[in-house]
mmCIF file of C-alpha atoms in Angstrom:
data_model
loop_
_atom_site.group_PDB
_atom_site.id
_atom_site.type_symbol
_atom_site.label_atom_id
_atom_site.label_comp_id
_atom_site.label_asym_id
_atom_site.label_seq_id
_atom_site.Cartn_x
_atom_site.Cartn_y
_atom_site.Cartn_z
ATOM 1 C CA UNK A 1 8.329 -7.049 13.393
ATOM 2 C CA UNK A 2 10.381 -6.842 10.207
ATOM 3 C CA UNK A 3 8.827 -4.712 7.456
ATOM 4 C CA UNK A 4 10.112 -4.949 3.872
ATOM 5 C CA UNK A 5 8.827 -2.591 1.200
ATOM 6 C CA UNK A 6 8.515 -4.876 -1.814
ATOM 7 C CA UNK A 7 6.799 -2.331 -4.027
ATOM 8 C CA UNK A 8 6.604 1.437 -3.516
ATOM 9 C CA UNK A 9 5.238 2.633 -6.857
ATOM 10 C CA UNK A 10 1.905 3.457 -8.403
ATOM 11 C CA UNK A 11 0.102 1.637 -11.195
ATOM 12 C CA UNK A 12 2.898 1.995 -13.802
ATOM 13 C CA UNK A 13 5.877 1.929 -11.447
ATOM 14 C CA UNK A 14 9.230 3.673 -11.781
ATOM 15 C CA UNK A 15 10.909 3.265 -14.156
ATOM 16 C CA UNK A 16 7.786 3.152 -16.284
ATOM 17 C CA UNK A 17 8.150 0.923 -19.371
ATOM 18 C CA UNK A 18 9.185 2.784 -22.527
ATOM 19 C CA UNK A 19 9.511 6.061 -20.609
ATOM 20 C CA UNK A 20 12.591 8.231 -21.043
ATOM 21 C CA UNK A 21 11.624 10.994 -18.621
ATOM 22 C CA UNK A 22 14.392 12.288 -16.378
ATOM 23 C CA UNK A 23 12.995 10.516 -13.311
ATOM 24 C CA UNK A 24 12.790 7.115 -15.012
ATOM 25 C CA UNK A 25 16.270 7.559 -16.478
ATOM 26 C CA UNK A 26 17.662 8.532 -13.066
ATOM 27 C CA UNK A 27 16.022 5.494 -11.463
ATOM 28 C CA UNK A 28 17.718 3.274 -14.052
ATOM 29 C CA UNK A 29 21.030 5.036 -13.427
ATOM 30 C CA UNK A 30 20.716 4.528 -9.661
ATOM 31 C CA UNK A 31 19.581 0.937 -10.087
ATOM 32 C CA UNK A 32 16.452 1.500 -8.015
ATOM 33 C CA UNK A 33 12.840 0.599 -8.610
ATOM 34 C CA UNK A 34 9.387 1.497 -7.449
ATOM 35 C CA UNK A 35 7.378 -1.503 -8.544
ATOM 36 C CA UNK A 36 3.668 -1.896 -7.909
ATOM 37 C CA UNK A 37 2.663 -1.664 -4.254
ATOM 38 C CA UNK A 38 3.228 -4.515 -1.789
ATOM 39 C CA UNK A 39 4.574 -4.871 1.767
ATOM 40 C CA UNK A 40 6.004 -7.936 3.527
ATOM 41 C CA UNK A 41 5.648 -8.075 7.328
ATOM 42 C CA UNK A 42 7.493 -10.838 9.176
ATOM 43 C CA UNK A 43 6.695 -11.792 12.728
ATOM 44 C CA UNK A 44 10.108 -12.622 14.117
ATOM 45 C CA UNK A 45 8.541 -14.200 17.203
ATOM 46 C CA UNK A 46 6.525 -16.793 15.267
ATOM 47 C CA UNK A 47 8.475 -17.006 12.006
ATOM 48 C CA UNK A 48 5.284 -16.221 10.047
ATOM 49 C CA UNK A 49 4.957 -13.584 7.323
ATOM 50 C CA UNK A 50 2.028 -11.444 6.199
ATOM 51 C CA UNK A 51 1.763 -9.892 2.716
ATOM 52 C CA UNK A 52 -0.172 -6.643 2.430
ATOM 53 C CA UNK A 53 -1.467 -6.329 -1.119
ATOM 54 C CA UNK A 54 -0.478 -8.692 -3.909
ATOM 55 C CA UNK A 55 1.375 -6.744 -6.566
ATOM 56 C CA UNK A 56 1.366 -7.834 -10.221
ATOM 57 C CA UNK A 57 5.148 -7.708 -9.744
ATOM 58 C CA UNK A 58 4.915 -10.506 -7.129
ATOM 59 C CA UNK A 59 7.348 -12.895 -8.855
ATOM 60 C CA UNK A 60 9.952 -10.201 -9.503
ATOM 61 C CA UNK A 61 9.669 -8.837 -5.965
ATOM 62 C CA UNK A 62 10.212 -12.213 -4.303
ATOM 63 C CA UNK A 63 13.123 -13.017 -6.600
ATOM 64 C CA UNK A 64 14.714 -9.630 -5.941
ATOM 65 C CA UNK A 65 14.339 -9.264 -2.175
ATOM 66 C CA UNK A 66 15.516 -11.753 0.414
ATOM 67 C CA UNK A 67 12.238 -12.501 2.142
ATOM 68 C CA UNK A 68 10.284 -15.736 2.318
ATOM 69 C CA UNK A 69 6.893 -16.325 0.758
ATOM 70 C CA UNK A 70 3.990 -15.159 2.946
ATOM 71 C CA UNK A 71 1.871 -17.408 5.112
ATOM 72 C CA UNK A 72 -1.197 -15.179 4.752
ATOM 73 C CA UNK A 73 -2.204 -11.997 2.900
ATOM 74 C CA UNK A 74 -4.372 -8.898 3.243
ATOM 75 C CA UNK A 75 -5.940 -7.128 0.254
ATOM 76 C CA UNK A 76 -6.837 -3.451 0.668
ATOM 77 C CA UNK A 77 -8.949 -2.950 -2.480
ATOM 78 C CA UNK A 78 -9.636 -4.414 -5.898
ATOM 79 C CA UNK A 79 -7.512 -2.277 -8.223
ATOM 80 C CA UNK A 80 -5.264 -4.566 -10.261
ATOM 81 C CA UNK A 81 -1.984 -3.148 -8.939
ATOM 82 C CA UNK A 82 -2.935 -4.324 -5.431
ATOM 83 C CA UNK A 83 -4.736 -7.552 -6.278
ATOM 84 C CA UNK A 84 -3.556 -9.336 -9.393
ATOM 85 C CA UNK A 85 -0.433 -10.816 -7.858
ATOM 86 C CA UNK A 86 -2.704 -13.374 -6.201
ATOM 87 C CA UNK A 87 -2.517 -15.353 -9.418
ATOM 88 C CA UNK A 88 0.964 -16.349 -8.274
ATOM 89 C CA UNK A 89 -0.623 -18.554 -5.619
ATOM 90 C CA UNK A 90 -0.823 -21.317 -8.233
ATOM 91 C CA UNK A 91 1.844 -23.956 -7.485
ATOM 92 C CA UNK A 92 3.575 -21.733 -4.897
ATOM 93 C CA UNK A 93 1.219 -22.376 -1.978
ATOM 94 C CA UNK A 94 -0.702 -25.300 -0.585
ATOM 95 C CA UNK A 95 -3.076 -22.752 0.919
ATOM 96 C CA UNK A 96 -2.932 -18.967 1.112
ATOM 97 C CA UNK A 97 -5.500 -17.415 3.485
ATOM 98 C CA UNK A 98 -6.439 -13.989 2.126
ATOM 99 C CA UNK A 99 -8.061 -11.466 4.462
ATOM 100 C CA UNK A 100 -10.269 -8.696 3.066
ATOM 101 C CA UNK A 101 -13.179 -6.464 4.015
ATOM 102 C CA UNK A 102 -16.725 -7.813 4.068
ATOM 103 C CA UNK A 103 -18.418 -4.438 3.459
ATOM 104 C CA UNK A 104 -20.389 -4.483 0.184
ATOM 105 C CA UNK A 105 -19.384 -1.779 -2.301
ATOM 106 C CA UNK A 106 -22.483 -0.117 -3.820
ATOM 107 C CA UNK A 107 -20.598 0.389 -7.092
ATOM 108 C CA UNK A 108 -19.684 -3.264 -7.636
ATOM 109 C CA UNK A 109 -22.319 -5.033 -5.544
ATOM 110 C CA UNK A 110 -19.509 -7.038 -3.942
ATOM 111 C CA UNK A 111 -17.161 -6.636 -1.019
ATOM 112 C CA UNK A 112 -13.415 -6.722 -1.517
ATOM 113 C CA UNK A 113 -13.504 -10.227 -0.043
ATOM 114 C CA UNK A 114 -16.285 -11.214 -2.430
ATOM 115 C CA UNK A 115 -14.394 -9.902 -5.451
ATOM 116 C CA UNK A 116 -11.268 -11.813 -4.453
ATOM 117 C CA UNK A 117 -13.374 -14.933 -3.988
ATOM 118 C CA UNK A 118 -15.097 -14.638 -7.379
ATOM 119 C CA UNK A 119 -12.044 -13.537 -9.348
ATOM 120 C CA UNK A 120 -9.841 -16.315 -8.000
ATOM 121 C CA UNK A 121 -12.456 -19.058 -7.758
ATOM 122 C CA UNK A 122 -10.256 -21.160 -10.072
ATOM 123 C CA UNK A 123 -7.481 -21.168 -7.459
ATOM 124 C CA UNK A 124 -8.367 -23.584 -4.677
ATOM 125 C CA UNK A 125 -5.139 -22.507 -2.961
ATOM 126 C CA UNK A 126 -6.666 -19.094 -2.174
ATOM 127 C CA UNK A 127 -8.936 -19.168 0.888
ATOM 128 C CA UNK A 128 -10.779 -15.895 1.468
ATOM 129 C CA UNK A 129 -11.583 -14.711 4.987
ATOM 130 C CA UNK A 130 -14.077 -11.874 5.399
ATOM 131 C CA UNK A 131 -13.672 -9.183 8.066
ATOM 132 C CA UNK A 132 -15.793 -6.225 9.075
ATOM 133 C CA UNK A 133 -13.946 -2.899 8.865
ATOM 134 C CA UNK A 134 -12.696 -1.571 12.204
ATOM 135 C CA UNK A 135 -12.952 -4.999 13.843
ATOM 136 C CA UNK A 136 -9.469 -6.364 14.696
ATOM 137 C CA UNK A 137 -8.575 -9.908 13.686
ATOM 138 C CA UNK A 138 -5.545 -12.098 14.295
ATOM 139 C CA UNK A 139 -3.207 -13.366 11.624
ATOM 140 C CA UNK A 140 0.455 -14.415 11.713
ATOM 141 C CA UNK A 141 0.553 -13.534 15.416
ATOM 142 C CA UNK A 142 -0.433 -9.924 14.651
ATOM 143 C CA UNK A 143 -3.572 -7.970 15.428
ATOM 144 C CA UNK A 144 -4.755 -6.464 12.138
ATOM 145 C CA UNK A 145 -7.474 -3.895 11.522
ATOM 146 C CA UNK A 146 -8.893 -2.753 8.185
ATOM 147 C CA UNK A 147 -9.950 0.915 8.300
ATOM 148 C CA UNK A 148 -12.092 2.756 5.731
ATOM 149 C CA UNK A 149 -10.295 5.439 3.718
ATOM 150 C CA UNK A 150 -11.319 7.558 0.706
ATOM 151 C CA UNK A 151 -10.355 6.296 -2.760
ATOM 152 C CA UNK A 152 -13.408 7.043 -4.903
ATOM 153 C CA UNK A 153 -15.290 5.517 -6.526
ATOM 154 C CA UNK A 154 -14.325 2.177 -4.910
ATOM 155 C CA UNK A 155 -14.258 1.165 -1.265
ATOM 156 C CA UNK A 156 -10.677 0.999 -0.024
ATOM 157 C CA UNK A 157 -9.035 0.349 3.329
ATOM 158 C CA UNK A 158 -5.961 1.296 5.241
ATOM 159 C CA UNK A 159 -4.338 -1.285 7.478
ATOM 160 C CA UNK A 160 -3.012 -1.233 11.046
ATOM 161 C CA UNK A 161 -0.744 -4.128 12.066
ATOM 162 C CA UNK A 162 0.253 -4.471 15.705
ATOM 163 C CA UNK A 163 2.257 -7.056 17.610
ATOM 164 C CA UNK A 164 0.264 -7.601 20.814
ATOM 165 C CA UNK A 165 3.340 -8.804 22.688
ATOM 166 C CA UNK A 166 5.939 -6.205 21.726
ATOM 167 C CA UNK A 167 3.605 -3.300 20.975
ATOM 168 C CA UNK A 168 5.291 -2.669 17.607
ATOM 169 C CA UNK A 169 2.883 -1.010 15.172
ATOM 170 C CA UNK A 170 2.813 -0.545 11.403
ATOM 171 C CA UNK A 171 0.145 1.612 9.764
ATOM 172 C CA UNK A 172 -0.642 1.933 6.058
ATOM 173 C CA UNK A 173 -2.988 4.589 4.740
ATOM 174 C CA UNK A 174 -3.836 2.517 1.690
ATOM 175 C CA UNK A 175 -4.747 4.364 -1.503
ATOM 176 C CA UNK A 176 -6.600 7.407 -0.239
ATOM 177 C CA UNK A 177 -7.153 11.103 -0.493
ATOM 178 C CA UNK A 178 -6.566 13.318 2.541
ATOM 179 C CA UNK A 179 -10.139 12.995 3.831
ATOM 180 C CA UNK A 180 -9.502 9.892 5.952
ATOM 181 C CA UNK A 181 -12.378 9.409 8.440
ATOM 182 C CA UNK A 182 -11.609 10.368 12.022
ATOM 183 C CA UNK A 183 -12.367 6.864 13.320
ATOM 184 C CA UNK A 184 -9.782 5.462 10.900
ATOM 185 C CA UNK A 185 -7.230 8.084 11.902
ATOM 186 C CA UNK A 186 -7.609 6.959 15.499
ATOM 187 C CA UNK A 187 -6.764 3.369 14.574
ATOM 188 C CA UNK A 188 -3.806 4.376 12.382
ATOM 189 C CA UNK A 189 -2.356 6.806 14.940
ATOM 190 C CA UNK A 190 0.840 6.391 16.972
ATOM 191 C CA UNK A 191 2.549 3.948 14.603
ATOM 192 C CA UNK A 192 6.245 3.168 14.774
ATOM 193 C CA UNK A 193 6.179 3.260 10.968
ATOM 194 C CA UNK A 194 3.570 4.863 8.711
ATOM 195 C CA UNK A 195 3.428 4.089 4.993
ATOM 196 C CA UNK A 196 1.479 6.947 3.420
ATOM 197 C CA UNK A 197 0.191 7.369 -0.124
ATOM 198 C CA UNK A 198 1.923 10.448 -1.544
ATOM 199 C CA UNK A 199 1.582 9.962 -5.274
ATOM 200 C CA UNK A 200 2.932 13.352 -6.473
ATOM 201 C CA UNK A 201 4.029 16.724 -5.080
ATOM 202 C CA UNK A 202 1.266 19.278 -4.629
ATOM 203 C CA UNK A 203 2.512 21.595 -7.364
ATOM 204 C CA UNK A 204 1.584 18.968 -9.973
ATOM 205 C CA UNK A 205 -2.111 19.368 -9.153
ATOM 206 C CA UNK A 206 -2.208 22.164 -11.726
ATOM 207 C CA UNK A 207 -1.764 19.492 -14.407
ATOM 208 C CA UNK A 208 -4.641 17.297 -13.165
ATOM 209 C CA UNK A 209 -8.006 17.848 -14.896
ATOM 210 C CA UNK A 210 -9.632 18.136 -11.467
ATOM 211 C CA UNK A 211 -6.737 19.997 -9.861
ATOM 212 C CA UNK A 212 -6.319 19.429 -6.138
ATOM 213 C CA UNK A 213 -8.513 19.364 -3.049
ATOM 214 C CA UNK A 214 -8.403 19.607 0.748
ATOM 215 C CA UNK A 215 -6.237 22.713 0.721
ATOM 216 C CA UNK A 216 -4.301 23.767 3.801
ATOM 217 C CA UNK A 217 -4.353 27.248 5.277
ATOM 218 C CA UNK A 218 -1.828 28.395 2.670
ATOM 219 C CA UNK A 219 -3.832 26.972 -0.216
ATOM 220 C CA UNK A 220 -1.615 23.929 -0.799
ATOM 221 C CA UNK A 221 -3.682 20.932 -2.001
ATOM 222 C CA UNK A 222 -3.381 17.839 0.142
ATOM 223 C CA UNK A 223 -5.298 15.695 -2.377
ATOM 224 C CA UNK A 224 -4.312 15.132 -6.013
ATOM 225 C CA UNK A 225 -7.534 14.972 -8.027
ATOM 226 C CA UNK A 226 -9.854 12.824 -5.909
ATOM 227 C CA UNK A 227 -8.074 9.527 -5.214
ATOM 228 C CA UNK A 228 -4.613 10.087 -3.725
ATOM 229 C CA UNK A 229 -2.752 12.359 -1.363
ATOM 230 C CA UNK A 230 -0.092 14.754 -2.487
ATOM 231 C CA UNK A 231 3.304 14.582 -0.830
ATOM 232 C CA UNK A 232 2.283 17.533 1.310
ATOM 233 C CA UNK A 233 -1.017 15.896 2.228
ATOM 234 C CA UNK A 234 0.663 12.645 3.213
ATOM 235 C CA UNK A 235 3.152 14.478 5.414
ATOM 236 C CA UNK A 236 0.393 16.541 7.023
ATOM 237 C CA UNK A 237 -1.559 13.367 7.800
ATOM 238 C CA UNK A 238 1.576 11.728 9.206
ATOM 239 C CA UNK A 239 2.072 14.692 11.505
ATOM 240 C CA UNK A 240 -1.536 14.482 12.683
ATOM 241 C CA UNK A 241 -1.195 10.739 13.283
ATOM 242 C CA UNK A 242 2.013 11.301 15.269
ATOM 243 C CA UNK A 243 3.935 8.600 13.410
ATOM 244 C CA UNK A 244 7.439 7.937 14.728
ATOM 245 C CA UNK A 245 8.688 7.427 11.166
ATOM 246 C CA UNK A 246 7.003 7.997 7.822
ATOM 247 C CA UNK A 247 7.811 6.704 4.354
ATOM 248 C CA UNK A 248 5.878 7.884 1.315
ATOM 249 C CA UNK A 249 4.769 5.134 -1.061
ATOM 250 C CA UNK A 250 2.562 4.595 -4.122
ATOM 251 C CA UNK A 251 4.787 7.119 -5.867
ATOM 252 C CA UNK A 252 4.426 8.120 -9.526
ATOM 253 C CA UNK A 253 7.249 8.744 -11.972
ATOM 254 C CA UNK A 254 5.790 12.255 -12.421
ATOM 255 C CA UNK A 255 7.869 13.503 -9.500
ATOM 256 C CA UNK A 256 10.439 15.889 -10.994
ATOM 257 C CA UNK A 257 13.847 14.245 -10.956
ATOM 258 C CA UNK A 258 15.249 16.750 -8.459
ATOM 259 C CA UNK A 259 12.493 15.746 -5.983
ATOM 260 C CA UNK A 260 11.950 12.095 -6.851
ATOM 261 C CA UNK A 261 14.645 10.588 -4.641
ATOM 262 C CA UNK A 262 14.539 12.925 -1.658
ATOM 263 C CA UNK A 263 13.465 11.899 1.846
ATOM 264 C CA UNK A 264 11.033 10.568 2.883
ATOM 265 C CA UNK A 265 10.161 9.032 -0.503
ATOM 266 C CA UNK A 266 10.651 5.262 -0.380
ATOM 267 C CA UNK A 267 12.166 2.879 -2.917
ATOM 268 C CA UNK A 268 11.762 -0.870 -3.178
ATOM 269 C CA UNK A 269 13.740 -3.031 -0.783
ATOM 270 C CA UNK A 270 13.777 -0.768 2.248
ATOM 271 C CA UNK A 271 13.569 -2.780 5.443
ATOM 272 C CA UNK A 272 12.596 -1.740 8.964
ATOM 273 C CA UNK A 273 12.766 -3.460 12.364
ATOM 274 C CA UNK A 274 9.927 -2.334 14.641
#
């Protein structure tokens, strides 16, 4: 299993357009990016590739990184920075099967799969396949499971990808706060590589209108506001899940420059063989 991090940033990315903060300037100086979130997973046994989340930066990511177009895709939730890259299916694919959860969101009255289907009904190249959360399905020679996480107010899912022949396992928390359900933690556990949402360091919670939540025994918040984990929360979850290796993703340019490029914060283009 070859995993390529196409996009490791949050909704504005790093560098953020028209931003001259120290972190964005340092990213430009280093020649690195954190574009909107997306992960490419290639099955080296079958030659197939799975895309997890379709970033609005789709075209740029596939021009920048030496990976082939995906054979199929998984969408974790309906926020634009994870979904709107599907518009690139036009004239690039004869057919792109898109896997998403079938659970109906009380807020929208649609499932993630249903929203993808209705939003991209003009693209006959997108074929939506509905899946119940926590029920494994097969795609690109992998066993994939969508697991509920906490990203209020919308339903959102983490993803576990396992090669049934080699045992290699990739887990993604998806966009979530620290309060990941226990049943989902069990599915995500024991990964060779964990990609965990760690949007900002915990000390920045003091600048959020809602502060932080899910404090540890020393009072450090593991959730930033309500929707995302802090760096400390993501690392605590990784420790609980016993991940062999962890990379923090969905990172904001609000990280202070002296912290923004430290381990284990990811940047676009990182590649892993599992």
